[in-house]
Amino acid sequence: MKITYLGHASLAIETNGKHLIVDPFISGNELAKHIDVNALKADYILITHAHGDHIADVETIAKNTGATIVSNAEIAGYYQAKGFNAHPMNHGGSWTFDFGIVKYVNAIHSSSFPDGTFGGQPGGFVIEADKNIYIAGDTALTFDMKLIPMRTKLDLAILPIGDNFTMDAQDAAIAAEFVEVNQVLGYHFDTFGFIKIDHEISKQIFANKQKDLILLEVGSSIEI
């Protein structure tokens, strides 16, 4: 599995011959100006919630690629009404796609589209493919995270660390303990003033718990 950080909470994932894009907010992110949205490959677009900094480029990518949008029922329905392919999910539910299994799990946040349309309840994704990963979405620390390793042994957790709107590094390090992983990819940080972080302090917080926090440059990748 190859994971490319596209800035903010946006990811490109290659697994089992398929391309997934998660929460595409690229064209509006100054830190991601070198990423060409129109060059991205996508078979699926996974959306954790409806805020503008997670959906800005959904329609562009879906039009370019014909990708299937995967999200909660409200978000899927919103895009189906616009003529896009979508697969609706809801909390606790799983579906087997041609690249692996996706489960939609709880997140504590809010969710509405920029036009004011209700975006349903926010969530995260547990993906079981050639590797198993947890994409938390925008969330507070929650005991519900302890449920994840009861079903899935994770290879990596992708957690927000920017504070103010989500967990900070300290809460995210506790979340890593809850989901029983030692390797975490941090996201949702540095994009704008409210969520700028000290990288070295954040990494040390994880190191103090014998965890490894990975902070990628926009456009950089890891393979797990």
Short mmCIF file of C-alpha atoms in Angstrom, two decimals:
data_model
loop_
_atom_site.label_atom_id
_atom_site.label_comp_id
_atom_site.label_asym_id
_atom_site.label_seq_id
_atom_site.Cartn_x
_atom_site.Cartn_y
_atom_site.Cartn_z
CA MET A 1 0.00 0.00 0.00
CA LYS A 2 1.31 3.41 -1.02
CA ILE A 3 -0.04 6.54 0.70
CA THR A 4 0.67 10.01 -0.68
CA TYR A 5 -0.02 13.09 1.41
CA LEU A 6 -1.79 15.72 -0.70
CA GLY A 7 -1.92 18.32 2.08
CA HIS A 8 -4.33 19.10 4.91
CA ALA A 9 -6.46 15.92 5.26
CA SER A 10 -6.14 14.82 1.64
CA LEU A 11 -4.59 11.49 0.72
CA ALA A 12 -3.98 9.38 -2.36
CA ILE A 13 -3.86 5.65 -1.65
CA GLU A 14 -2.80 2.90 -4.02
CA THR A 15 -3.83 -0.58 -2.92
CA ASN A 16 -4.52 -3.82 -4.76
CA GLY A 17 -4.34 -2.09 -8.13
CA LYS A 18 -6.88 0.62 -7.29
CA HIS A 19 -6.53 4.36 -6.58
CA LEU A 20 -8.36 6.01 -3.68
CA ILE A 21 -8.53 9.73 -2.96
CA VAL A 22 -9.54 10.80 0.55
CA ASP A 23 -11.06 14.20 1.43
CA PRO A 24 -9.67 16.16 -1.53
CA PHE A 25 -8.93 19.76 -0.58
CA ILE A 26 -6.07 20.63 -2.90
CA SER A 27 -6.85 23.52 -5.26
CA GLY A 28 -7.74 25.77 -2.32
CA ASN A 29 -4.66 24.88 -0.27
CA GLU A 30 -1.67 27.14 -0.82
CA LEU A 31 0.62 24.44 0.59
CA ALA A 32 -0.53 22.04 -2.15
CA LYS A 33 -0.24 24.42 -5.12
CA HIS A 34 2.26 22.09 -6.81
CA ILE A 35 -0.29 19.24 -6.89
CA ASP A 36 -2.21 19.01 -10.18
CA VAL A 37 -5.76 18.00 -9.29
CA ASN A 38 -6.50 17.12 -12.91
CA ALA A 39 -3.64 14.60 -12.98
CA LEU A 40 -4.89 12.58 -10.02
CA LYS A 41 -6.04 9.01 -10.59
CA ALA A 42 -9.11 7.82 -8.70
CA ASP A 43 -11.32 4.77 -8.72
CA TYR A 44 -12.92 5.83 -5.43
CA ILE A 45 -13.21 9.07 -3.48
CA LEU A 46 -13.68 8.58 0.27
CA ILE A 47 -15.24 11.48 2.18
CA THR A 48 -15.24 11.62 5.99
CA HIS A 49 -17.54 14.65 6.27
CA ALA A 50 -18.92 17.54 4.25
CA HIS A 51 -16.83 20.55 5.29
CA GLY A 52 -15.35 22.59 2.46
CA ASP A 53 -11.77 21.79 3.45
CA HIS A 54 -12.53 18.10 2.77
CA ILE A 55 -14.68 18.18 -0.37
CA ALA A 56 -13.43 21.14 -2.43
CA ASP A 57 -12.14 19.03 -5.33
CA VAL A 58 -14.54 16.09 -5.15
CA GLU A 59 -16.57 17.07 -8.19
CA THR A 60 -13.53 17.91 -10.34
CA ILE A 61 -11.89 14.56 -9.59
CA ALA A 62 -15.15 12.63 -10.00
CA LYS A 63 -15.82 14.28 -13.38
CA ASN A 64 -12.27 13.58 -14.57
CA THR A 65 -12.14 9.96 -13.45
CA GLY A 66 -15.68 8.61 -13.05
CA ALA A 67 -14.72 7.59 -9.52
CA THR A 68 -17.31 6.25 -7.09
CA ILE A 69 -17.83 8.50 -4.07
CA VAL A 70 -17.95 6.59 -0.77
CA SER A 71 -19.36 8.32 2.30
CA ASN A 72 -22.32 8.46 4.65
CA ALA A 73 -25.83 8.30 3.22
CA GLU A 74 -26.38 12.07 3.25
CA ILE A 75 -23.12 12.91 1.46
CA ALA A 76 -23.55 10.07 -1.03
CA GLY A 77 -27.11 11.22 -1.75
CA TYR A 78 -25.95 14.82 -2.22
CA TYR A 79 -23.56 13.76 -4.98
CA GLN A 80 -25.94 11.19 -6.50
CA ALA A 81 -28.45 14.02 -6.97
CA LYS A 82 -25.78 15.79 -9.01
CA GLY A 83 -25.33 12.75 -11.24
CA PHE A 84 -22.21 11.24 -9.67
CA ASN A 85 -21.67 7.59 -8.80
CA ALA A 86 -21.81 7.08 -5.04
CA HIS A 87 -21.90 4.30 -2.50
CA PRO A 88 -23.75 5.22 0.74
CA MET A 89 -22.63 3.92 4.15
CA ASN A 90 -23.35 4.58 7.79
CA HIS A 91 -21.68 4.03 11.15
CA GLY A 92 -20.72 0.45 11.92
CA GLY A 93 -21.40 -0.73 8.39
CA SER A 94 -18.85 -2.38 6.11
CA TRP A 95 -18.72 -3.08 2.40
CA THR A 96 -16.41 -5.25 0.31
CA PHE A 97 -15.11 -3.30 -2.68
CA ASP A 98 -12.78 -4.65 -5.37
CA PHE A 99 -9.72 -3.39 -3.45
CA GLY A 100 -10.75 -4.51 0.06
CA ILE A 101 -13.18 -3.93 2.90
CA VAL A 102 -14.21 -0.46 4.09
CA LYS A 103 -15.92 0.17 7.42
CA TYR A 104 -17.41 3.54 8.33
CA VAL A 105 -16.66 4.32 11.98
CA ASN A 106 -17.51 7.02 14.47
CA ALA A 107 -15.94 10.48 14.62
CA ILE A 108 -16.81 13.40 16.89
CA HIS A 109 -17.00 16.58 14.83
CA SER A 110 -19.62 18.43 12.75
CA SER A 111 -20.61 18.11 9.10
CA SER A 112 -22.34 20.47 6.69
CA PHE A 113 -21.70 21.44 3.08
CA PRO A 114 -20.54 24.98 2.24
CA ASP A 115 -24.02 25.65 0.81
CA GLY A 116 -25.59 24.80 4.19
CA THR A 117 -26.86 21.35 3.25
CA PHE A 118 -26.75 18.88 6.13
CA GLY A 119 -23.85 16.47 5.69
CA GLY A 120 -24.99 13.75 8.06
CA GLN A 121 -22.81 12.58 10.92
CA PRO A 122 -19.03 12.68 10.42
CA GLY A 123 -17.02 9.50 10.36
CA GLY A 124 -13.74 7.79 9.69
CA PHE A 125 -12.74 4.72 7.69
CA VAL A 126 -11.12 1.43 8.56
CA ILE A 127 -9.72 -0.10 5.38
CA GLU A 128 -8.69 -3.75 5.20
CA ALA A 129 -6.77 -4.31 1.97
CA ASP A 130 -3.17 -5.40 1.36
CA LYS A 131 -2.55 -3.52 4.63
CA ASN A 132 -5.01 -2.41 7.30
CA ILE A 133 -5.32 1.30 8.05
CA TYR A 134 -7.55 3.63 10.06
CA ILE A 135 -8.33 7.07 8.65
CA ALA A 136 -9.82 8.98 11.57
CA GLY A 137 -11.18 12.03 9.75
CA ASP A 138 -11.68 15.17 11.80
CA THR A 139 -12.38 13.99 15.32
CA ALA A 140 -11.91 14.45 19.01
CA LEU A 141 -10.36 11.69 21.06
CA THR A 142 -13.07 9.13 21.80
CA PHE A 143 -13.29 5.81 23.62
CA ASP A 144 -15.00 4.41 20.50
CA MET A 145 -11.51 4.10 19.02
CA LYS A 146 -10.90 1.22 21.42
CA LEU A 147 -13.44 -0.83 19.45
CA ILE A 148 -11.36 -0.79 16.26
CA PRO A 149 -8.61 -3.25 17.29
CA MET A 150 -11.27 -5.65 18.57
CA ARG A 151 -12.07 -6.33 14.91
CA THR A 152 -9.02 -5.20 12.93
CA LYS A 153 -5.29 -5.37 13.59
CA LEU A 154 -4.01 -2.13 12.10
CA ASP A 155 -0.72 -1.49 10.33
CA LEU A 156 -1.11 2.32 10.41
CA ALA A 157 -3.40 4.99 11.84
CA ILE A 158 -3.88 8.34 10.10
CA LEU A 159 -4.82 10.87 12.76
CA PRO A 160 -5.48 14.63 12.89
CA ILE A 161 -2.97 16.47 15.09
CA GLY A 162 -3.57 20.18 14.42
CA ASP A 163 -5.69 20.99 17.50
CA ASN A 164 -8.42 23.68 17.65
CA PHE A 165 -10.82 21.81 15.30
CA THR A 166 -9.61 18.27 16.11
CA MET A 167 -7.30 16.34 18.42
CA ASP A 168 -3.88 17.74 19.18
CA ALA A 169 -0.72 15.63 19.23
CA GLN A 170 -1.21 14.63 22.86
CA ASP A 171 -4.72 13.32 22.27
CA ALA A 172 -3.63 11.69 19.01
CA ALA A 173 -0.87 9.82 20.84
CA ILE A 174 -3.51 8.49 23.23
CA ALA A 175 -5.64 7.55 20.21
CA ALA A 176 -2.68 5.56 18.88
CA GLU A 177 -2.71 3.60 22.14
CA PHE A 178 -6.48 3.07 21.87
CA VAL A 179 -6.22 1.64 18.32
CA GLU A 180 -3.05 -0.30 19.22
CA VAL A 181 -0.64 0.99 16.57
CA ASN A 182 2.94 2.15 16.88
CA GLN A 183 3.09 4.02 13.57
CA VAL A 184 0.93 7.10 12.92
CA LEU A 185 0.70 9.38 9.91
CA GLY A 186 -0.30 12.83 11.09
CA TYR A 187 -2.57 15.07 9.06
CA HIS A 188 -4.87 18.11 9.35
CA PHE A 189 -2.07 20.45 10.45
CA ASP A 190 -0.22 23.58 9.25
CA THR A 191 -2.74 24.50 6.52
CA PHE A 192 -3.75 27.76 8.20
CA GLY A 193 -3.06 29.64 11.40
CA PHE A 194 -5.41 27.84 13.75
CA ILE A 195 -3.72 24.47 13.15
CA LYS A 196 -0.02 25.26 12.81
CA ILE A 197 2.08 22.95 14.97
CA ASP A 198 5.63 22.48 16.19
CA HIS A 199 6.75 19.36 14.34
CA GLU A 200 9.54 18.36 16.69
CA ILE A 201 7.45 18.75 19.83
CA SER A 202 4.65 16.72 18.23
CA LYS A 203 7.05 13.91 17.28
CA GLN A 204 8.50 13.90 20.79
CA ILE A 205 5.04 13.51 22.32
CA PHE A 206 4.64 10.31 20.32
CA ALA A 207 8.17 9.15 21.03
CA ASN A 208 7.47 9.47 24.75
CA LYS A 209 4.84 6.76 24.26
CA GLN A 210 7.15 4.64 22.06
CA LYS A 211 5.17 5.66 18.98
CA ASP A 212 6.42 6.95 15.63
CA LEU A 213 4.72 10.06 14.23
CA ILE A 214 5.28 10.49 10.50
CA LEU A 215 4.86 14.02 9.09
CA LEU A 216 5.14 14.06 5.32
CA GLU A 217 5.83 16.96 3.02
CA VAL A 218 2.91 17.67 0.69
CA GLY A 219 3.29 15.35 -2.30
CA SER A 220 5.50 12.86 -0.45
CA SER A 221 4.61 9.20 0.06
CA ILE A 222 5.14 6.25 2.34
CA GLU A 223 4.75 2.56 1.61
CA ILE A 224 3.54 0.15 4.26
#
